[in-house]
PDB file of C-alpha atoms and ligand atoms in Angstrom:
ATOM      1  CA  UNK A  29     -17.586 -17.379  18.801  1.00 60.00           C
ATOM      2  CA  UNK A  30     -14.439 -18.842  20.161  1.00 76.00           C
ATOM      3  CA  UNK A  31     -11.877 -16.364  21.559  1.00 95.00           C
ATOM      4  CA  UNK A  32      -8.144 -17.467  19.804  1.00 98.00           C
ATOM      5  CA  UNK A  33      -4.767 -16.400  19.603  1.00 98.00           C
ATOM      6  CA  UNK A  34      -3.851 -15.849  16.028  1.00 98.00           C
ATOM      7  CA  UNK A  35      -0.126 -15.845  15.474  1.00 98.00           C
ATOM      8  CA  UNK A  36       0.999 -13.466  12.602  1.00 98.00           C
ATOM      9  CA  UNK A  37       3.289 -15.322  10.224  1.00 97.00           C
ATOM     10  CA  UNK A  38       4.779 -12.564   8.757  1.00 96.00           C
ATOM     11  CA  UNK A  39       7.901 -14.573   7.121  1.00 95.00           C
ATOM     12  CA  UNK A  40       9.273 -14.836   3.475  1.00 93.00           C
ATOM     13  CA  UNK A  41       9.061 -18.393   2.753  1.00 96.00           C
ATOM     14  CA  UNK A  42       7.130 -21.274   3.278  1.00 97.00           C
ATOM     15  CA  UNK A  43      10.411 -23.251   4.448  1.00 97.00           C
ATOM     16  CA  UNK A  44      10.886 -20.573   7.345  1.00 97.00           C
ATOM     17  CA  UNK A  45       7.592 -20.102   8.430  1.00 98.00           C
ATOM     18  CA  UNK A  46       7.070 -24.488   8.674  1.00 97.00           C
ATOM     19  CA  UNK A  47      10.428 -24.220  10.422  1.00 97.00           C
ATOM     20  CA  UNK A  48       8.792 -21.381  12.860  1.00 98.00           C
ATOM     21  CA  UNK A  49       5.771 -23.327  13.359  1.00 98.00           C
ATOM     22  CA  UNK A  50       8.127 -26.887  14.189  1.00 97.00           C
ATOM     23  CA  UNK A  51       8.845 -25.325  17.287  1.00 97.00           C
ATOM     24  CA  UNK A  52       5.061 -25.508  18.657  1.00 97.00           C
ATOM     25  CA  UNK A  53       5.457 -29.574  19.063  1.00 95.00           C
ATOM     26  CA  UNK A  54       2.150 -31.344  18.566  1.00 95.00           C
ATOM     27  CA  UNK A  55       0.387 -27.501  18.737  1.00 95.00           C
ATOM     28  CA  UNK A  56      -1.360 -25.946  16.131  1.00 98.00           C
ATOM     29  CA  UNK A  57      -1.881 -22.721  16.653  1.00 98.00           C
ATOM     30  CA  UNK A  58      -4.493 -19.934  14.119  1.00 98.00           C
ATOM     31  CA  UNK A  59      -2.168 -18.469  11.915  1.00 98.00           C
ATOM     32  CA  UNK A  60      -2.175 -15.484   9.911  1.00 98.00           C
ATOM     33  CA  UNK A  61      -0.969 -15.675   6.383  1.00 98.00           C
ATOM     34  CA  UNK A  62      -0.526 -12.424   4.818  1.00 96.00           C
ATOM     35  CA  UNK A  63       0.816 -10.581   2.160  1.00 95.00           C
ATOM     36  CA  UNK A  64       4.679 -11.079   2.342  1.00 93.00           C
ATOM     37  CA  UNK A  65       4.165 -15.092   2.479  1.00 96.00           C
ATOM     38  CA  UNK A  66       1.150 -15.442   0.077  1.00 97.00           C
ATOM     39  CA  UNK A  67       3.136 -13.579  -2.498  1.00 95.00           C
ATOM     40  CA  UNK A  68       5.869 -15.208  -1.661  1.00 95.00           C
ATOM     41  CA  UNK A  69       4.484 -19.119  -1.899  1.00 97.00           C
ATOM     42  CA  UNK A  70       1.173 -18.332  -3.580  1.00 96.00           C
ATOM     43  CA  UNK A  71      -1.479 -20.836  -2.536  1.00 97.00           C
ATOM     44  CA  UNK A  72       0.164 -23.452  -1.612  1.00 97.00           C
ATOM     45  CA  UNK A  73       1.092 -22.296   1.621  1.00 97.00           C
ATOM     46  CA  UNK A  74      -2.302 -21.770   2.628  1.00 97.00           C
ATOM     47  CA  UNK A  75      -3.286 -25.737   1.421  1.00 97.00           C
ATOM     48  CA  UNK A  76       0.353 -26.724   3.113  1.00 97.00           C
ATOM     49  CA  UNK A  77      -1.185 -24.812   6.491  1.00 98.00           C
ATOM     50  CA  UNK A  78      -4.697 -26.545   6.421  1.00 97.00           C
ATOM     51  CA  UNK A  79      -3.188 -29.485   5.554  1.00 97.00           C
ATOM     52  CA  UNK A  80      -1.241 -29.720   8.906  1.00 97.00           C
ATOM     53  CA  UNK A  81      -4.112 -28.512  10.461  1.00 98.00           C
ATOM     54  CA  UNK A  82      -3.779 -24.982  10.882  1.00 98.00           C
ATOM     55  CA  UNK A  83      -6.833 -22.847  10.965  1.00 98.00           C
ATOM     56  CA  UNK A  84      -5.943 -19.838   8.880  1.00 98.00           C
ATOM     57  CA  UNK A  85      -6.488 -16.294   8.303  1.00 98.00           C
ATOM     58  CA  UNK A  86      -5.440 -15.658   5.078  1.00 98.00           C
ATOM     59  CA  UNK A  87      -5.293 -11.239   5.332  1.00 97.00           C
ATOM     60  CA  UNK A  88      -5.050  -9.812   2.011  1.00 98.00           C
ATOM     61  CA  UNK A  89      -6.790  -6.721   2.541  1.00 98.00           C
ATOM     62  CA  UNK A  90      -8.569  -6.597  -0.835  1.00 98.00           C
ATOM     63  CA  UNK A  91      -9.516  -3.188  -2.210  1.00 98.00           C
ATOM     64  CA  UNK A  92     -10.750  -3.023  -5.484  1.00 98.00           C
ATOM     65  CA  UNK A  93     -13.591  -2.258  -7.680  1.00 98.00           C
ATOM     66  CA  UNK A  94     -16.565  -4.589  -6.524  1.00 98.00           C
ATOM     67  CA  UNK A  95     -16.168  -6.549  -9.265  1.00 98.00           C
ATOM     68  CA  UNK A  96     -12.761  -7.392  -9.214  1.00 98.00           C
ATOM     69  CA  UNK A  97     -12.553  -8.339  -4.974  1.00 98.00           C
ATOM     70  CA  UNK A  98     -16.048 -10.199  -5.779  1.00 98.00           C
ATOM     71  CA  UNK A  99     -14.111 -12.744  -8.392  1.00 98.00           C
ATOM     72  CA  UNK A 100     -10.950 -12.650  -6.243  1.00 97.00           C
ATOM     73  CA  UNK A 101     -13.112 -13.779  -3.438  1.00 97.00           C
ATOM     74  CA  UNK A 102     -14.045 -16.582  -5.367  1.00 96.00           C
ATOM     75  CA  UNK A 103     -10.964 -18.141  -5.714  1.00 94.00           C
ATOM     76  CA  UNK A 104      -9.977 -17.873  -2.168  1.00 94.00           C
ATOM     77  CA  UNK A 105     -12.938 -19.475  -0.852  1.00 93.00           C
ATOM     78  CA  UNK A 106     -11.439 -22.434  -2.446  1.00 95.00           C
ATOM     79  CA  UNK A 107      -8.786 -22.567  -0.380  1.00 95.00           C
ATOM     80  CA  UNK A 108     -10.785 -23.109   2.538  1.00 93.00           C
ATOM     81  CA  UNK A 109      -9.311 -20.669   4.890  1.00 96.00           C
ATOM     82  CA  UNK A 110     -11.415 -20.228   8.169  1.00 97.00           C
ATOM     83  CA  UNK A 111     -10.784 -15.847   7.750  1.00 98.00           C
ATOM     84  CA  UNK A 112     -10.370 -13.732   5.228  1.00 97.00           C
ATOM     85  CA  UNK A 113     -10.503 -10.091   5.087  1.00 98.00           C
ATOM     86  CA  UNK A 114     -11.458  -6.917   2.968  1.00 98.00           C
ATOM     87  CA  UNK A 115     -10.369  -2.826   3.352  1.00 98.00           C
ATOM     88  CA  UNK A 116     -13.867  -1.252   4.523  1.00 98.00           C
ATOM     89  CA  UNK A 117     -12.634   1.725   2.501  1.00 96.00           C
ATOM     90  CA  UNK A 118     -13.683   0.278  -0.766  1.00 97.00           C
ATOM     91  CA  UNK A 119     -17.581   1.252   0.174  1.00 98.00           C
ATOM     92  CA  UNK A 120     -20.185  -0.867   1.064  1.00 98.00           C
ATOM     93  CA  UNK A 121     -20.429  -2.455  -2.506  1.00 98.00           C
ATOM     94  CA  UNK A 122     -17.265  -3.298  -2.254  1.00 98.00           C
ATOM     95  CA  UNK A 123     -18.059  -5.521   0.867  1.00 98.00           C
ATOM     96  CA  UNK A 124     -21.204  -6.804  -0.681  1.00 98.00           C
ATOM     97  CA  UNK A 125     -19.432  -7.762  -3.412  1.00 98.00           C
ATOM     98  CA  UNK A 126     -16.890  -9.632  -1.673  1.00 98.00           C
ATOM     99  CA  UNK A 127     -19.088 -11.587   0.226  1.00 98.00           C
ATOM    100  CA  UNK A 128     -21.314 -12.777  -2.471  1.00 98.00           C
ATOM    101  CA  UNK A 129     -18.111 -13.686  -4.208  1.00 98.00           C
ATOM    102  CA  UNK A 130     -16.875 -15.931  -0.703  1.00 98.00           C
ATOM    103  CA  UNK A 131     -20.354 -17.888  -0.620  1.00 98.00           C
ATOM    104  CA  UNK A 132     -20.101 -20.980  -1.592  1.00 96.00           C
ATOM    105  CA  UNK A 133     -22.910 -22.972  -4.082  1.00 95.00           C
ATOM    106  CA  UNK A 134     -23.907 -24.230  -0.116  1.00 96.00           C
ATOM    107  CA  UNK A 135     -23.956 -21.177   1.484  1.00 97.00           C
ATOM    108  CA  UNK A 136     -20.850 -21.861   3.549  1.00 97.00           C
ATOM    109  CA  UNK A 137     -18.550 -19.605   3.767  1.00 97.00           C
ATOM    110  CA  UNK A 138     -15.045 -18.427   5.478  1.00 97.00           C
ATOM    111  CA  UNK A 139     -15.725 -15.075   8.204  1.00 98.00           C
ATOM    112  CA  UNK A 140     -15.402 -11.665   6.376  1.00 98.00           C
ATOM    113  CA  UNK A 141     -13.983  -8.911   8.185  1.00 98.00           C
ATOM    114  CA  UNK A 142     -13.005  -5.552   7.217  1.00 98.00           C
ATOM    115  CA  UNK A 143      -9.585  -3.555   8.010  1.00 96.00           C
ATOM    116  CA  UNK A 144     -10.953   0.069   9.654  1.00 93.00           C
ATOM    117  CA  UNK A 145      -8.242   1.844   9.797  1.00 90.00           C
ATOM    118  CA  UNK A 146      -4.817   0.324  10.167  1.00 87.00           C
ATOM    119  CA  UNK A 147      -3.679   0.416  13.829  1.00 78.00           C
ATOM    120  CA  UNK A 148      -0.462   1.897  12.412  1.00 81.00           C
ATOM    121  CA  UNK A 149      -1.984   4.978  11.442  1.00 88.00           C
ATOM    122  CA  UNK A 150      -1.901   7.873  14.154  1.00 89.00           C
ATOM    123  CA  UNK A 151      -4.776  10.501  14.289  1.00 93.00           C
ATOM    124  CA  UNK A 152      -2.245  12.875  13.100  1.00 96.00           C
ATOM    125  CA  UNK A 153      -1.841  10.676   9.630  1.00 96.00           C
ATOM    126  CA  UNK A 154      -5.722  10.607   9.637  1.00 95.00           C
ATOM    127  CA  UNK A 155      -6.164  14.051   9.734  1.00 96.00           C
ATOM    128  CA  UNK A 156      -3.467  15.469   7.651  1.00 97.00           C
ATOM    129  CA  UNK A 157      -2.847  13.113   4.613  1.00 97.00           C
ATOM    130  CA  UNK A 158      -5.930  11.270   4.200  1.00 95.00           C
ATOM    131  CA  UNK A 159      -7.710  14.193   4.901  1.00 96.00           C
ATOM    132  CA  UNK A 160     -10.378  13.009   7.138  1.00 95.00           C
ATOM    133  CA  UNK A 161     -11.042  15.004   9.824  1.00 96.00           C
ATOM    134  CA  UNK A 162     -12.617  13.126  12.064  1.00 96.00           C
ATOM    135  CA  UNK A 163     -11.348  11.444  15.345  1.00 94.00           C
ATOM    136  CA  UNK A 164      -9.855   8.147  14.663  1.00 90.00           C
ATOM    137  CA  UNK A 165     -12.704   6.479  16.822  1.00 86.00           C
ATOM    138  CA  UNK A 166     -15.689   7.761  14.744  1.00 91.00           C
ATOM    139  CA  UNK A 167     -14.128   7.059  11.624  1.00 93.00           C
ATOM    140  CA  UNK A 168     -13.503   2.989  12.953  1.00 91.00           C
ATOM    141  CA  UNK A 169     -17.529   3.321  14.141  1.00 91.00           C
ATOM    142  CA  UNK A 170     -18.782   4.317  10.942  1.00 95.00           C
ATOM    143  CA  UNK A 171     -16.414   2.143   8.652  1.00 96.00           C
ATOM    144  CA  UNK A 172     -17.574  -0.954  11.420  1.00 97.00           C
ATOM    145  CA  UNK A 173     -21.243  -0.281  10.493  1.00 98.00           C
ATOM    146  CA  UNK A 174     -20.713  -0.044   6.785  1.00 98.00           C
ATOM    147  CA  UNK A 175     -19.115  -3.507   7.640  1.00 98.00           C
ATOM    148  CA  UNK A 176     -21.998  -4.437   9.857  1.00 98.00           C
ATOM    149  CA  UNK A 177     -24.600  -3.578   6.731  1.00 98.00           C
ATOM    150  CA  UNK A 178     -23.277  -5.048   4.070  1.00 98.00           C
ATOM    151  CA  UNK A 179     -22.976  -8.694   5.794  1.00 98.00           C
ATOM    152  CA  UNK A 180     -19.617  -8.833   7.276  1.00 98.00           C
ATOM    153  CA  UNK A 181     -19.028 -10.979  10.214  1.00 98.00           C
ATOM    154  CA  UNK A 182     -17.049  -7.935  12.146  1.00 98.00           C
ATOM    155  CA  UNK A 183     -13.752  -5.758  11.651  1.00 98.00           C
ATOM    156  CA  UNK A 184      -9.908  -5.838  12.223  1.00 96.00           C
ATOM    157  CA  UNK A 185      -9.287  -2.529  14.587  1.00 92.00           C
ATOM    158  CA  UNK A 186      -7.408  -1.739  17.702  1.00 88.00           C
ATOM    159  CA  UNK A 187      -8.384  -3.279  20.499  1.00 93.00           C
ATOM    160  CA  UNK A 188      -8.675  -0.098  22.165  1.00 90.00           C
ATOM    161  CA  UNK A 189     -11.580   0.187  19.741  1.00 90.00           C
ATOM    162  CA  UNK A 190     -13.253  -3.212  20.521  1.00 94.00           C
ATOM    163  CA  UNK A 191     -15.672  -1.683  23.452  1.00 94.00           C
ATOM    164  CA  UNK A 192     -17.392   1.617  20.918  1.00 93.00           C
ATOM    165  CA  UNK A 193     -17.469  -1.435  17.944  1.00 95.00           C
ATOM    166  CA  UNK A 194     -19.681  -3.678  20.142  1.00 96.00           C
ATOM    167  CA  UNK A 195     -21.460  -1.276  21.883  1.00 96.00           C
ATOM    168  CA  UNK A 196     -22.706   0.173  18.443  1.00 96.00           C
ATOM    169  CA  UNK A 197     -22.950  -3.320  16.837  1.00 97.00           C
ATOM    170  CA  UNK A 198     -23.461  -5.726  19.314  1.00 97.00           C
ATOM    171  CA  UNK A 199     -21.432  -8.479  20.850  1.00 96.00           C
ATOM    172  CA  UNK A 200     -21.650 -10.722  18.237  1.00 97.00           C
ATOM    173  CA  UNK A 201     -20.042  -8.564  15.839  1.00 98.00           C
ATOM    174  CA  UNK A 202     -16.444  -9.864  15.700  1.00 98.00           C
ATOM    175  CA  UNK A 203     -13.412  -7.561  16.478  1.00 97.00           C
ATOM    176  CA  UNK A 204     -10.063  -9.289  14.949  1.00 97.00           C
ATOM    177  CA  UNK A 205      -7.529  -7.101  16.671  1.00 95.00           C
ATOM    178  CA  UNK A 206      -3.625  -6.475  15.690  1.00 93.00           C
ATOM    179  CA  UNK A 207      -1.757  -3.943  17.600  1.00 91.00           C
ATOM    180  CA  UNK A 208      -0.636  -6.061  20.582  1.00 95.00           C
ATOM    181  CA  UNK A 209       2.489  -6.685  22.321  1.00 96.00           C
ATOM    182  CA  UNK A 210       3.611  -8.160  25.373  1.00 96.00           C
ATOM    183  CA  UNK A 211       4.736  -6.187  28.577  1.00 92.00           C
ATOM    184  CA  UNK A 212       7.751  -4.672  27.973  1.00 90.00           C
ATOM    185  CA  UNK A 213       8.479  -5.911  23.743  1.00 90.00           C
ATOM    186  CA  UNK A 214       9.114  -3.080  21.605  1.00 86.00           C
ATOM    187  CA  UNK A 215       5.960  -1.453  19.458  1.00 84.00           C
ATOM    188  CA  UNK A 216       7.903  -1.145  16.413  1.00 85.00           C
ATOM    189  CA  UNK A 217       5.768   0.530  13.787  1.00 78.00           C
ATOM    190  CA  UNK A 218       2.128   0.135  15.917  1.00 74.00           C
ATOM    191  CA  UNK A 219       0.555   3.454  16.873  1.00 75.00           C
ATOM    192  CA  UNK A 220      -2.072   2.013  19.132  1.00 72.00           C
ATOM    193  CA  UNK A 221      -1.187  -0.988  21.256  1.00 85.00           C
ATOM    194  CA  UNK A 222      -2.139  -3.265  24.452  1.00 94.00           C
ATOM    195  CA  UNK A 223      -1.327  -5.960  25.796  1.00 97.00           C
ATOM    196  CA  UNK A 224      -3.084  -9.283  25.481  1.00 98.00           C
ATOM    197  CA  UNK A 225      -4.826  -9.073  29.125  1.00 98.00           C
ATOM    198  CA  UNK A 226      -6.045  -5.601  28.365  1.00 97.00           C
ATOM    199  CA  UNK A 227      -6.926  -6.770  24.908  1.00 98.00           C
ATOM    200  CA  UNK A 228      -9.209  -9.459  26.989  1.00 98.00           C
ATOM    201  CA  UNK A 229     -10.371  -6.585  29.134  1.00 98.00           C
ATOM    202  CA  UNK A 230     -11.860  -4.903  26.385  1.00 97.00           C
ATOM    203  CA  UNK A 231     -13.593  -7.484  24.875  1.00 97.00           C
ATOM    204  CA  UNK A 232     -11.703  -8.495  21.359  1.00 98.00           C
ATOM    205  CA  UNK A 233     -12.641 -12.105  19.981  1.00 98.00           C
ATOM    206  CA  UNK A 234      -9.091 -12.358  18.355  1.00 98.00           C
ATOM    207  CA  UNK A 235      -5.860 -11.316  18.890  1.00 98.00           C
ATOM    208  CA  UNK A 236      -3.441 -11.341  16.441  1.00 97.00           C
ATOM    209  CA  UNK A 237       0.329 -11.085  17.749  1.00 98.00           C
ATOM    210  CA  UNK A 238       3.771 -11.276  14.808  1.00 97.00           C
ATOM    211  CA  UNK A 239       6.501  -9.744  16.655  1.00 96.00           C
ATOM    212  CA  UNK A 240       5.352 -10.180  20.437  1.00 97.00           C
ATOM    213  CA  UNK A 241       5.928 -14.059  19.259  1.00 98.00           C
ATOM    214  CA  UNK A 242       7.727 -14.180  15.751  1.00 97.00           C
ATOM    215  CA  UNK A 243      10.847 -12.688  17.355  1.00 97.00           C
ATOM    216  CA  UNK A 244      10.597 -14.088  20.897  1.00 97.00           C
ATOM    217  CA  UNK A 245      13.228 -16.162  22.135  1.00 96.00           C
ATOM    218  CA  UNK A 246      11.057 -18.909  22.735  1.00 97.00           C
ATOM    219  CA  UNK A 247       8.170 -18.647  20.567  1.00 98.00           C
ATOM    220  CA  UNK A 248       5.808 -21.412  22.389  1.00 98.00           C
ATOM    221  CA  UNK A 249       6.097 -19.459  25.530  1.00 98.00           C
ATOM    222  CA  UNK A 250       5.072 -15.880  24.222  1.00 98.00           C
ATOM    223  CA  UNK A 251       2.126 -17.718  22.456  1.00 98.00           C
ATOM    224  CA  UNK A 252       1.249 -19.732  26.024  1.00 98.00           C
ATOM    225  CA  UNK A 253       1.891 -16.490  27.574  1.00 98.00           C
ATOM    226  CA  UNK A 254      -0.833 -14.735  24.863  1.00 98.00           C
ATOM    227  CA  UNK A 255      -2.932 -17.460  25.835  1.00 98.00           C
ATOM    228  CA  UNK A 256      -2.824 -17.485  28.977  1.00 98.00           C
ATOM    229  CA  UNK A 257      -3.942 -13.625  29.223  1.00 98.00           C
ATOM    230  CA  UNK A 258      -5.683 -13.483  26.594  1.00 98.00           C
ATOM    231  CA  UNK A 259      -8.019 -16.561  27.137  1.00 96.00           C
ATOM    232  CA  UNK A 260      -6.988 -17.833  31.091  1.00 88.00           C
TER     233      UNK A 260
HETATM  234  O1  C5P B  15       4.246  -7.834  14.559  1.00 59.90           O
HETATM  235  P1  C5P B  15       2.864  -7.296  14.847  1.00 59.90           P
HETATM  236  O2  C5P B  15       2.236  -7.933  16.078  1.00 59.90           O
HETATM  237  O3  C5P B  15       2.810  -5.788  14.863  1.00 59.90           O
HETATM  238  O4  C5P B  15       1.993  -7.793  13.592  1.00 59.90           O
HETATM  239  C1  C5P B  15       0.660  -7.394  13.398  1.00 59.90           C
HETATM  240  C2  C5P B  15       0.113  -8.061  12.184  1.00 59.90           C
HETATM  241  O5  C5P B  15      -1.227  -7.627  11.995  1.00 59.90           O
HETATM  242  C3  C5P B  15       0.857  -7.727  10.887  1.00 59.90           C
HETATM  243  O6  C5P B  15       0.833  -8.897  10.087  1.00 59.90           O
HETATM  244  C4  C5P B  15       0.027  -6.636  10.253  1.00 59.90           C
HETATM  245  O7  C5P B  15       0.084  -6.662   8.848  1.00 59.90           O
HETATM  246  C5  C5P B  15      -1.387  -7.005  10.733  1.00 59.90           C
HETATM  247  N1  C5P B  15      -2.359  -5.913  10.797  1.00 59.90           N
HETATM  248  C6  C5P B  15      -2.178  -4.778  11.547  1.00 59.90           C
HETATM  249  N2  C5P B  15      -3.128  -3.787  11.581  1.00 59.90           N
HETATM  250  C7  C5P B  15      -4.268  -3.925  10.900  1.00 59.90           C
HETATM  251  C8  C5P B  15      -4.476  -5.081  10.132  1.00 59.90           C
HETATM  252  C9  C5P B  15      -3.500  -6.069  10.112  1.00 59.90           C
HETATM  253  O8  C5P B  15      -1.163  -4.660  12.210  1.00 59.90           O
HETATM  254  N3  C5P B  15      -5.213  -2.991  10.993  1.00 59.90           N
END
């Protein structure tokens, strides 16, 4: 599986975020679509992005009753995004359900992963208002192998949790991590956070980076700079 850069496009509008992405030249960097935009433009962003030729993660972070993610799955795998995602919270079913509903009549499919625990949630939050009590890594471990049992192609975590999720699952169990920032940019709302060469040093298969780029001065570079680090 390919290592990449994904670039979070956390913007309001379509216009802004085409205007963003103007500034990579001929590039075409993975982008993230998420909820701010795809509420925002509904799915015509996402066909706008592919259509450029954009590979896209479209992260919704469905959690529902099986049922209801399984038939919302099937409408976004006709959108052909290359990612989607799911909150491992919402049980194994959940996850089963949402992959049935992402295979296509052919079998193909767009990768499945499943949000652990949000890397902006400190132990602390863990512990004292969702009232689970156990460290934050065991809790990503056991939510990863639900993941890992009901299909998924891997999870969305910190990379400081990429090395316990492969050595439990295995190397080819994908770790999509968030939660990373440049040397010296500010870590804004992110609890647990490294930067793309430590990200590399710990094995993730993605890295997705908003801010670190979004708000850079010169967008291109922080992404060559991710790139650079995070790939060589
Ligand atoms: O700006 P920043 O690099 O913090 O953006 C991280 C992106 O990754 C945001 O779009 C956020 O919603 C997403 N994300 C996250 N933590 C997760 C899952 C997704 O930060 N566990």
């Amino acid at each position: 599986m390919g290592k990449d850069v994904i670039i979070a496009c956390d913007f309001s509008s379509g216009r802004e975020t085409i205007e963003f992405l103007e500034r990579f030249g001929e590039g075409r960097p993975y982008v993230k679509i998420g909820m701010e935009l795809f509420y925002a433009e509904g799915p015509d962003i996402v066909r706008q992005l592919k259509q450029r030729g954009h590979k896209v993660f479209l992260d919704l972070k469905l959690h529902d009753i099986p049922n209801t993610v399984g038939r919302a799955m099937k409408v976004l795998s006709g959108l052909d995004v290359d990612m989607c995602n799911v909150h491992a919270a919402g049980t194994k079913r959940m996850m089963q359900a949402a992959l049935e509903g992402l295979t296509r009549p052919d079998g193909s499919r767009p990768l499945l992963t499943a949000v652990t625990q949000l890397t902006s949630t400190s132990q602390e939050q863990l512990n004292e208002e969702l009232l689970v009590s156990r460290p934050m890594e065991e809790v990503v471990a056991s939510y990863a192998s639900l993941a890992k049992e009901a299909g998924l192609d891997g999870v969305v975590c910190s990379p400081l949790e990429s090395p316990a999720v492969h050595e439990k699952l295995g190397e080819g169990f994908l770790t999509v991590t968030p939660g990373v920032r440049l040397a010296g940019d500010a870590a804004g709302d992110q609890q647990r956070i490294t930067t793309p060469a430590r990200a590399k040093a710990l094995g993730s298969d993605y890295i997705v980076v908003g801010r670190s780029i979004t708000a850079a001065e010169d967008p291109a570079a922080a992404y060559e700079r991710c790139r650079q680090e995070f790939i060589g």
